[in-house]
Short mmCIF file of C-alpha atoms and ligand atoms in Angstrom, two decimals:
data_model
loop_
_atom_site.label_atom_id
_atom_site.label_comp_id
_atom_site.label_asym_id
_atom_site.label_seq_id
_atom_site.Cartn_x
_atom_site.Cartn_y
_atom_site.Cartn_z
CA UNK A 1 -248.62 -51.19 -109.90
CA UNK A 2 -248.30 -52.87 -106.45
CA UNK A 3 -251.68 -55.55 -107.95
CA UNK A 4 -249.41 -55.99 -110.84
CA UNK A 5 -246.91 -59.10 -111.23
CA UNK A 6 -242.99 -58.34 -111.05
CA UNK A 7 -242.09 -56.26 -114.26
CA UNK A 8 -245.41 -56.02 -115.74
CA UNK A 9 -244.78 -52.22 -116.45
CA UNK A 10 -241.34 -53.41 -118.48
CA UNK A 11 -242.74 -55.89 -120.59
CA UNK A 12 -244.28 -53.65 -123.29
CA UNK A 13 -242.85 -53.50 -127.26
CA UNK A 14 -240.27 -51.30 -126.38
CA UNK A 15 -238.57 -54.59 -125.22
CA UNK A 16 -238.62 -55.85 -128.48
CA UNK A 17 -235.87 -53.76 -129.87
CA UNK A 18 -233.37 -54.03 -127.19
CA UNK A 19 -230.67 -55.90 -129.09
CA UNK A 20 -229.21 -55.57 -132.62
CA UNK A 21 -229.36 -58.94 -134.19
CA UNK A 22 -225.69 -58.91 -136.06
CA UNK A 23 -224.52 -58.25 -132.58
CA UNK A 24 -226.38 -61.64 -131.10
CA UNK A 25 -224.31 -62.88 -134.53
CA UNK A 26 -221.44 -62.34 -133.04
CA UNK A 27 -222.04 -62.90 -129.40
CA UNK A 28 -222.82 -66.67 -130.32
CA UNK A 29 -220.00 -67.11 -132.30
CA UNK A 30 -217.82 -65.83 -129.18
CA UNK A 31 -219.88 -67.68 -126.64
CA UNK A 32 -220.21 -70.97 -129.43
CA UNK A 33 -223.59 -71.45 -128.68
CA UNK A 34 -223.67 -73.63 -131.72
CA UNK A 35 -222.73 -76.39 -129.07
CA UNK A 36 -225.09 -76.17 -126.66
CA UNK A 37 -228.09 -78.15 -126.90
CA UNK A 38 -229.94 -76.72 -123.45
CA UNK A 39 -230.71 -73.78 -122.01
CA UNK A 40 -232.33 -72.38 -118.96
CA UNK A 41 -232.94 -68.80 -118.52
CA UNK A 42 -234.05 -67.59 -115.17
CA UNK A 43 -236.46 -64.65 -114.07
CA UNK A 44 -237.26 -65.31 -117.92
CA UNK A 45 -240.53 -63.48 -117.76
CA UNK A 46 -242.16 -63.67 -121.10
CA UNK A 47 -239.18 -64.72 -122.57
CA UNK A 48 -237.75 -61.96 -124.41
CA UNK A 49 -233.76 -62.82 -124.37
CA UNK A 50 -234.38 -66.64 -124.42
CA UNK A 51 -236.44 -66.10 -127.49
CA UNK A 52 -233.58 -64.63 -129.14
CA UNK A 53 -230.98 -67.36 -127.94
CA UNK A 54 -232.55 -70.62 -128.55
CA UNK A 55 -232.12 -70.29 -132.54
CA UNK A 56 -228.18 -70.22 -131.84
CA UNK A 57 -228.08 -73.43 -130.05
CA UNK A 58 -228.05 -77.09 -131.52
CA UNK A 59 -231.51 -78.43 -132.41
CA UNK A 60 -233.45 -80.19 -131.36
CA UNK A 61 -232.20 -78.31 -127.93
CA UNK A 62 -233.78 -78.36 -124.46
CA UNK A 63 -234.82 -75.15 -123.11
CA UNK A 64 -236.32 -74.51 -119.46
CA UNK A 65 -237.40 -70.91 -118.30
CA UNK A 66 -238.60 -70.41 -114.60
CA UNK A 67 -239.50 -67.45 -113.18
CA UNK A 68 -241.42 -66.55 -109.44
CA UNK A 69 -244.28 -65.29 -111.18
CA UNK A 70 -247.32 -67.30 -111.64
CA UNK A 71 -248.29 -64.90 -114.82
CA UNK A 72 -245.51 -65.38 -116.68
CA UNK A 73 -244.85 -68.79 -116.21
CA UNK A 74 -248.39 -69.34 -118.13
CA UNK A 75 -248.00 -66.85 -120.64
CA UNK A 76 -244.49 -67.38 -121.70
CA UNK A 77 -244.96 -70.62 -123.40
CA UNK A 78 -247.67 -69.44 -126.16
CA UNK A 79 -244.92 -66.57 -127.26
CA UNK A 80 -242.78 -70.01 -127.03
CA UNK A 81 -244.75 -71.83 -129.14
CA UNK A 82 -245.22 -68.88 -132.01
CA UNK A 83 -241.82 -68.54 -132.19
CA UNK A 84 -240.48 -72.00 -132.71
CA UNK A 85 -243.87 -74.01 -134.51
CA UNK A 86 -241.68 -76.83 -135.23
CA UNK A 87 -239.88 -77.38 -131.80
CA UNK A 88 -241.41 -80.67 -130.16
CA UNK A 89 -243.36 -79.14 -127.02
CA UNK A 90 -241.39 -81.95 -124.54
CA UNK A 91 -238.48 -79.93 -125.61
CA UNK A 92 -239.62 -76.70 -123.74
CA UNK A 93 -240.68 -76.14 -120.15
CA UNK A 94 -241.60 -73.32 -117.58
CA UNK A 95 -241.17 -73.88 -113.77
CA UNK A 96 -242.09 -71.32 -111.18
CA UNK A 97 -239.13 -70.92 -108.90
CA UNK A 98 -237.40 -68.87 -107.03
CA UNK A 99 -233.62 -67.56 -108.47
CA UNK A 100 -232.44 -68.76 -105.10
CA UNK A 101 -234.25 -71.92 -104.91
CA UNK A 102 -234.18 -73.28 -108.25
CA UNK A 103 -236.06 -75.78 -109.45
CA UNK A 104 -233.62 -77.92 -111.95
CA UNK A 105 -230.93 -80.49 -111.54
CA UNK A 106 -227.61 -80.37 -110.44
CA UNK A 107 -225.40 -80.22 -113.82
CA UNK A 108 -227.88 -80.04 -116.12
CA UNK A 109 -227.48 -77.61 -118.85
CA UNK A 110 -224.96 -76.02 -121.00
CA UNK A 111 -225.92 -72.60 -121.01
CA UNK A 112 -227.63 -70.88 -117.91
CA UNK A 113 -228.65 -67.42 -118.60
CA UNK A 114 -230.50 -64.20 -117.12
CA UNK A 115 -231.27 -60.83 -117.95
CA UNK A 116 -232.28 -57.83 -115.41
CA UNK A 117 -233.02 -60.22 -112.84
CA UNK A 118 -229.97 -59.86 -110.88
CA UNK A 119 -230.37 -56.40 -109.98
CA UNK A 120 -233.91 -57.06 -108.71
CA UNK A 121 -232.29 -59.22 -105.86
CA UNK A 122 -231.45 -58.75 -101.91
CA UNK A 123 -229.28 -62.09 -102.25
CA UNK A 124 -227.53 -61.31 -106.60
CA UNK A 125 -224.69 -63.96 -104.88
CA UNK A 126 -227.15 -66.85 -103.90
CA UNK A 127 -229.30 -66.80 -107.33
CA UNK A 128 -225.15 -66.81 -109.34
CA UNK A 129 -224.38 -70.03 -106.93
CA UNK A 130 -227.59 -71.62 -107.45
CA UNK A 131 -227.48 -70.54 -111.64
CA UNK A 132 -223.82 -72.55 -111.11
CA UNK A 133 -225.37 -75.60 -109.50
CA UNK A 134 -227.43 -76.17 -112.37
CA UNK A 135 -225.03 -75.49 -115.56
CA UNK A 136 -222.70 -78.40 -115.95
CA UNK A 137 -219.27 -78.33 -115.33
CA UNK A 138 -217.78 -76.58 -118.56
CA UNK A 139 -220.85 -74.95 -119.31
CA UNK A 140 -221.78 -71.14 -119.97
CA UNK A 141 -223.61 -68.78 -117.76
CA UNK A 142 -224.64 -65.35 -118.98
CA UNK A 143 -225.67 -62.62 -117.38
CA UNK A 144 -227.48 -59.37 -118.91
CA UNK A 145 -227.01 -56.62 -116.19
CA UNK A 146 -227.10 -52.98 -116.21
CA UNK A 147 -225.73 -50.10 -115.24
CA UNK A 148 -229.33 -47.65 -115.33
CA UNK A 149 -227.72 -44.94 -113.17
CA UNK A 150 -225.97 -43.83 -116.05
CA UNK A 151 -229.78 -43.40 -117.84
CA UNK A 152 -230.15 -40.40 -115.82
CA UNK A 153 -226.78 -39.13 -116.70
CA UNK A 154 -227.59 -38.61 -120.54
CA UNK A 155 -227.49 -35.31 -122.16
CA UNK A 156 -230.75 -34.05 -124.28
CA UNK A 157 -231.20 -31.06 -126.47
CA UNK A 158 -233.34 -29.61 -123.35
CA UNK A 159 -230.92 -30.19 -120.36
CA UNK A 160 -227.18 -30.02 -122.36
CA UNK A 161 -226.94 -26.62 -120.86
CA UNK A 162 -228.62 -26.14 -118.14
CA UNK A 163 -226.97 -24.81 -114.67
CA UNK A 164 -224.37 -27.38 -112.85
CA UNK A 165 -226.39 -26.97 -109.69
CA UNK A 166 -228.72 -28.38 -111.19
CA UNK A 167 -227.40 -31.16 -112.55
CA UNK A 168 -225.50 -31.88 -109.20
CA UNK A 169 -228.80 -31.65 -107.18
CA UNK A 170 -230.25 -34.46 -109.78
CA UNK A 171 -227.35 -36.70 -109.25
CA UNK A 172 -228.00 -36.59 -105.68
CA UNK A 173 -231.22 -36.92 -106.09
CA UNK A 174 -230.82 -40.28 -107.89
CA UNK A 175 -228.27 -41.52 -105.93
CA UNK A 176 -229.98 -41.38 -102.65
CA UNK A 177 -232.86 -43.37 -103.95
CA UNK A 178 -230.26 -46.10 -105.27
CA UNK A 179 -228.37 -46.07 -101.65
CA UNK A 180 -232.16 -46.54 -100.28
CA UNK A 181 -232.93 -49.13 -102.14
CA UNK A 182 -229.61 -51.14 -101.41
CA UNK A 183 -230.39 -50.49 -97.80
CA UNK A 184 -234.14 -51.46 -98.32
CA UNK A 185 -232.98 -54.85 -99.90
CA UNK A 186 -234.40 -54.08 -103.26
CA UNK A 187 -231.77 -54.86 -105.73
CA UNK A 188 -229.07 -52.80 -107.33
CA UNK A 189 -229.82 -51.41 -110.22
CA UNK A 190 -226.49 -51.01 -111.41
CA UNK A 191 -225.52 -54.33 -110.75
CA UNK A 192 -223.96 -54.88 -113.79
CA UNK A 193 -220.78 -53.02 -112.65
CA UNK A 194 -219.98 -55.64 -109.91
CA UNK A 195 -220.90 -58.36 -112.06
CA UNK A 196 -217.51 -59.75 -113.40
CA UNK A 197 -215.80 -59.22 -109.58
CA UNK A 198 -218.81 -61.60 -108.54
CA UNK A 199 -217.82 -64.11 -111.13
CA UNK A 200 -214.07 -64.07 -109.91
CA UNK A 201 -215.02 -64.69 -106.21
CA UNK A 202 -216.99 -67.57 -107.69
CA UNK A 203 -214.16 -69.57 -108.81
CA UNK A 204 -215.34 -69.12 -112.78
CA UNK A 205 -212.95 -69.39 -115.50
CA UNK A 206 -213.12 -67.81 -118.90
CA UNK A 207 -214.97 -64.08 -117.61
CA UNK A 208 -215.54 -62.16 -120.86
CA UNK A 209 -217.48 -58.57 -120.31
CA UNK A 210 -219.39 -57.38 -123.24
CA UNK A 211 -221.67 -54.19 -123.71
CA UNK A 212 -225.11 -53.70 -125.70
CA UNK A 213 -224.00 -52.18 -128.90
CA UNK A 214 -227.92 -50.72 -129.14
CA UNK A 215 -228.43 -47.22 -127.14
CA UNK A 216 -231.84 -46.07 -127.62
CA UNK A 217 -232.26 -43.04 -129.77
CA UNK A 218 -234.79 -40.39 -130.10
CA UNK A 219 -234.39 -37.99 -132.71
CA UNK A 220 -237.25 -36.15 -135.03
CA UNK A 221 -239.22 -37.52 -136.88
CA UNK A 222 -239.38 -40.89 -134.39
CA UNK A 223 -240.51 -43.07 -137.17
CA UNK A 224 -238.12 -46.07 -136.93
CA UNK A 225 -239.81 -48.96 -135.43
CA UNK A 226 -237.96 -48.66 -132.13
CA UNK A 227 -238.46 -44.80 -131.64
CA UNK A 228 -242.37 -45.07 -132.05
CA UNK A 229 -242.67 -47.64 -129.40
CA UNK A 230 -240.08 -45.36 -127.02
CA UNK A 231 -242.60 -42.34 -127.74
CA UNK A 232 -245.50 -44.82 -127.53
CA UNK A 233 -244.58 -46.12 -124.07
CA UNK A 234 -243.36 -42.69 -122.46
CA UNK A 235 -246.84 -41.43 -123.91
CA UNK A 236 -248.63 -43.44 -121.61
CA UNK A 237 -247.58 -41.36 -118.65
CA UNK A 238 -248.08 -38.16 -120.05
CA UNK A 239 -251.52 -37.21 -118.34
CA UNK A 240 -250.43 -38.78 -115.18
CA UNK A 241 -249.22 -35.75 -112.54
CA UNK A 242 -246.31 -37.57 -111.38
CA UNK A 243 -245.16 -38.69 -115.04
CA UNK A 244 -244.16 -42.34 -114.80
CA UNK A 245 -242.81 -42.32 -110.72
CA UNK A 246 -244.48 -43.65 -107.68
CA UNK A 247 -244.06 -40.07 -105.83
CA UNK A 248 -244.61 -41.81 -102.51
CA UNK A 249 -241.61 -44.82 -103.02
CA UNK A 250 -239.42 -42.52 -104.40
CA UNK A 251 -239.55 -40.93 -101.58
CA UNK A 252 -239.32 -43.80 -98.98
CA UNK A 253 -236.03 -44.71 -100.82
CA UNK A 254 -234.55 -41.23 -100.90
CA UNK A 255 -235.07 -40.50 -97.24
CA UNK A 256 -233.77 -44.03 -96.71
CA UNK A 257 -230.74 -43.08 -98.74
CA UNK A 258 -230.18 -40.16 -96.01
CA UNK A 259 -232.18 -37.26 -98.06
CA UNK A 260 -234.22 -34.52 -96.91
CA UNK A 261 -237.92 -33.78 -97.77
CA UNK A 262 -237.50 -30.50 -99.38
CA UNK A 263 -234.72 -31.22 -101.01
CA UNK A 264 -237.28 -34.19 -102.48
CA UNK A 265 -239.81 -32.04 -103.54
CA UNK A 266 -237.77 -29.56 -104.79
CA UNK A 267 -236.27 -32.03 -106.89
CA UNK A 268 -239.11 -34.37 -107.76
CA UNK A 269 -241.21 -31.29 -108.90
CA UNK A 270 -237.67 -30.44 -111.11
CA UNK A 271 -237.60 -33.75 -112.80
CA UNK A 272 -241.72 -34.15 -113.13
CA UNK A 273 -241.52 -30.90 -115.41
CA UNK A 274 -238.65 -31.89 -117.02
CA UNK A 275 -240.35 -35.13 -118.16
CA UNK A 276 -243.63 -32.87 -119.31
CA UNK A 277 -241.33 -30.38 -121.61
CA UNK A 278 -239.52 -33.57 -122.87
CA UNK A 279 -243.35 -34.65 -123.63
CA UNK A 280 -244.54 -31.53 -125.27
CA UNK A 281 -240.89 -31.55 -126.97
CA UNK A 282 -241.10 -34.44 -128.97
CA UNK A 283 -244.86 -33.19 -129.69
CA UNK A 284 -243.18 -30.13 -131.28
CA UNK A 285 -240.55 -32.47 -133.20
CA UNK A 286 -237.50 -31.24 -131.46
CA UNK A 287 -236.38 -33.27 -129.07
CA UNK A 288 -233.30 -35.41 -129.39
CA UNK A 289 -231.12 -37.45 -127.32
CA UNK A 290 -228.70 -40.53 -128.60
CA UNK A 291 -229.78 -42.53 -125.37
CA UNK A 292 -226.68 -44.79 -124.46
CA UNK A 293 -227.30 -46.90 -122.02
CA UNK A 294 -225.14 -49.43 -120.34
CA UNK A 295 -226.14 -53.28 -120.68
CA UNK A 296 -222.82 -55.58 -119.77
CA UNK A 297 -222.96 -59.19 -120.91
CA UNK A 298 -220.88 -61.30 -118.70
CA UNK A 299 -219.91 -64.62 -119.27
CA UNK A 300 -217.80 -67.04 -118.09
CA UNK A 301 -217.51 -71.36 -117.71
CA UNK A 302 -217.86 -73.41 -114.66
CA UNK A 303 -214.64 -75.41 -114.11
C1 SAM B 1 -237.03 -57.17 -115.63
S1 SAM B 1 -237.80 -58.75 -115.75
C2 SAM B 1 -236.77 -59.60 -116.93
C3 SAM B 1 -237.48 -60.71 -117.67
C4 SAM B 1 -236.67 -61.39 -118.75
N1 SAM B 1 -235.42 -61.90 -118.23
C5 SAM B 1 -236.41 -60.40 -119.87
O1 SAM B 1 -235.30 -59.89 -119.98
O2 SAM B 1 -237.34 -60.10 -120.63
C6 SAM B 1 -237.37 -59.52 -114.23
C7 SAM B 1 -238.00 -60.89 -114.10
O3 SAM B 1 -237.45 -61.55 -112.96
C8 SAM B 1 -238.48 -62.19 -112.25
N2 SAM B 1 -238.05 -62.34 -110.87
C9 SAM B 1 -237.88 -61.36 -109.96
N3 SAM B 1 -237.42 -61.87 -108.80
C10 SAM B 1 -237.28 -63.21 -109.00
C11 SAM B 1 -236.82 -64.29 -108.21
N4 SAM B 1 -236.43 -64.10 -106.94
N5 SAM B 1 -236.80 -65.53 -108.73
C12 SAM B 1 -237.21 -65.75 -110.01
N6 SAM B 1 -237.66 -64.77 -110.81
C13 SAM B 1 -237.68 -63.50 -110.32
C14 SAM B 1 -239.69 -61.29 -112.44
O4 SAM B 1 -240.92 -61.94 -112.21
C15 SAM B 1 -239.50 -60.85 -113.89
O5 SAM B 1 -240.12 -61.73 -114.79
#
């Protein structure tokens, strides 16, 4: 992955069927995005949540998407373009940019928005002040952040009863590589959890804290849209030894998160053959799992 742009191994069709669209209904009634008329969504990648805001605001609307990455900044406004035919073109624009650098004017948008790009950051703080600099006073910024320890926390029909120790040992296992990766600067992945504290230090008013109402199921025979491209995407890895993990930075971040090497191949060999029975499970049509995962959306208004 390391030739690979930011992401590039998240931007697949399983994206596509992240959010339930009654439930964006209802989030743009509560966030009245019916009175917006601009938008700027940062670390917007291809453009997957701004795609499904832009419809709520007030046409014709200004939108702006910057991300660091040279790739997506010139692929993101084709899937633009497909999606909204009839939008004038001077309405849209990509920037490359950094979150904590950002391109754009002081004050100049209603609604400033990101999703999963906070948790990818050393400085989550510095990217919120800039996103702030840019929204105008009275205007929205949202933020899509997760929780994704709790992924590894789910119950399946393979692991519901397996031994506590070896449930415990996973925990640890995870947890050490998400202490190593705070220490190594990387983000937290859970960052959604400190997300409305962050807004309160900022001086925001307004802070509302919503969840994803969509888990991610998998349950025999896989045949809705969303479960083929789940199976589709975790096939990918199936002939790979190490199923879909870097062996090698897993490691760095475990040992940086105060592990042991044994008890890091132990455990990586544990969750490697896990992920091959889950393979050959769903093979065999018996695998099952109701997925939840935990996506906040927090919101609040600049004074
Ligand atoms: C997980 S993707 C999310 C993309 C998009 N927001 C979405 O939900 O589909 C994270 C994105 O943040 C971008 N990114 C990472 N660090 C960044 C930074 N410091 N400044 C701007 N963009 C960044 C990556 O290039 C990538 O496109």
């Amino acid at each position: 992955m390391a030739d690979q742009p930011h992401s590039a191994e998240l931007f697949g069709e399983q994206r596509d069927f992240w959010w339930n669209r009654d439930f964006l209904d209802l989030m743009a009634v509560r966030w009245r995005l019916s009175e917006a008329a601009s938008l700027a969504d940062i670390g917007c990648g291809l453009g997957h949540w701004s795609r499904l805001l832009y419809p709520y605001l007030r046409p014709p609307a200004r939108f702006a998407g910057v991300d660091r990455e040279p790739r997506w900044v010139a692929e993101a406004p084709e899937k633009f373009r497909r999606a909204f035919p009839h939008v004038a073109p001077e309405l849209i624009s990509f920037h490359q940019g950094d979150a904590i650098k950002l391109p754009l004017a002081d004050d100049s948008f209603d609604v400033v928005t990101c999703q999963t790009v906070l948790m990818h950051l050393a400085q989550p703080l510095d990217a919120l002040r800039e996103m702030l600099r840019i929204l105008r006073p009275g205007g929205l910024l949202i933020c899509v952040e997760p929780n994704n320890f709790w992924n590894y926390l789910a119950f399946t029909s393979l692991t519901e009863s397996e031994p506590v120790e070896i449930w415990v040992r996973r925990f640890e296992f995870w947890l050490r590589q998400h202490r190593g990766r705070l220490a190594a600067g990387r983000g937290n992945h859970s960052l959604g959890d400190l997300l409305p504290g962050y807004f309160a230090q900022l001086g925001m008013r307004d802070i509302a804290v919503y969840q994803n109402d969509r888990p991610a199921p998998l349950f025999p025979p896989y045949a809705n849209p969303d479960q083929k491209a789940l199976v589709e995407q975790d096939r990918q890895w199936k002939s790979s030894a190490t199923g879909p993990w870097n062996k090698e930075d897993m490691r760095e971040l475990f040992m940086r998160g105060g592990g042991d090497e044994s008890f890091f191949e132990t455990v990586f060999a544990d969750i490697v053959k896990k992920y091959h029975s889950e393979q050959q499970a769903i093979a065999a049509g018996h695998f099952h799992a109701a997925f939840g995962n935990i996506n906040y959306l927090v919101s609040a208004r600049k004074p």
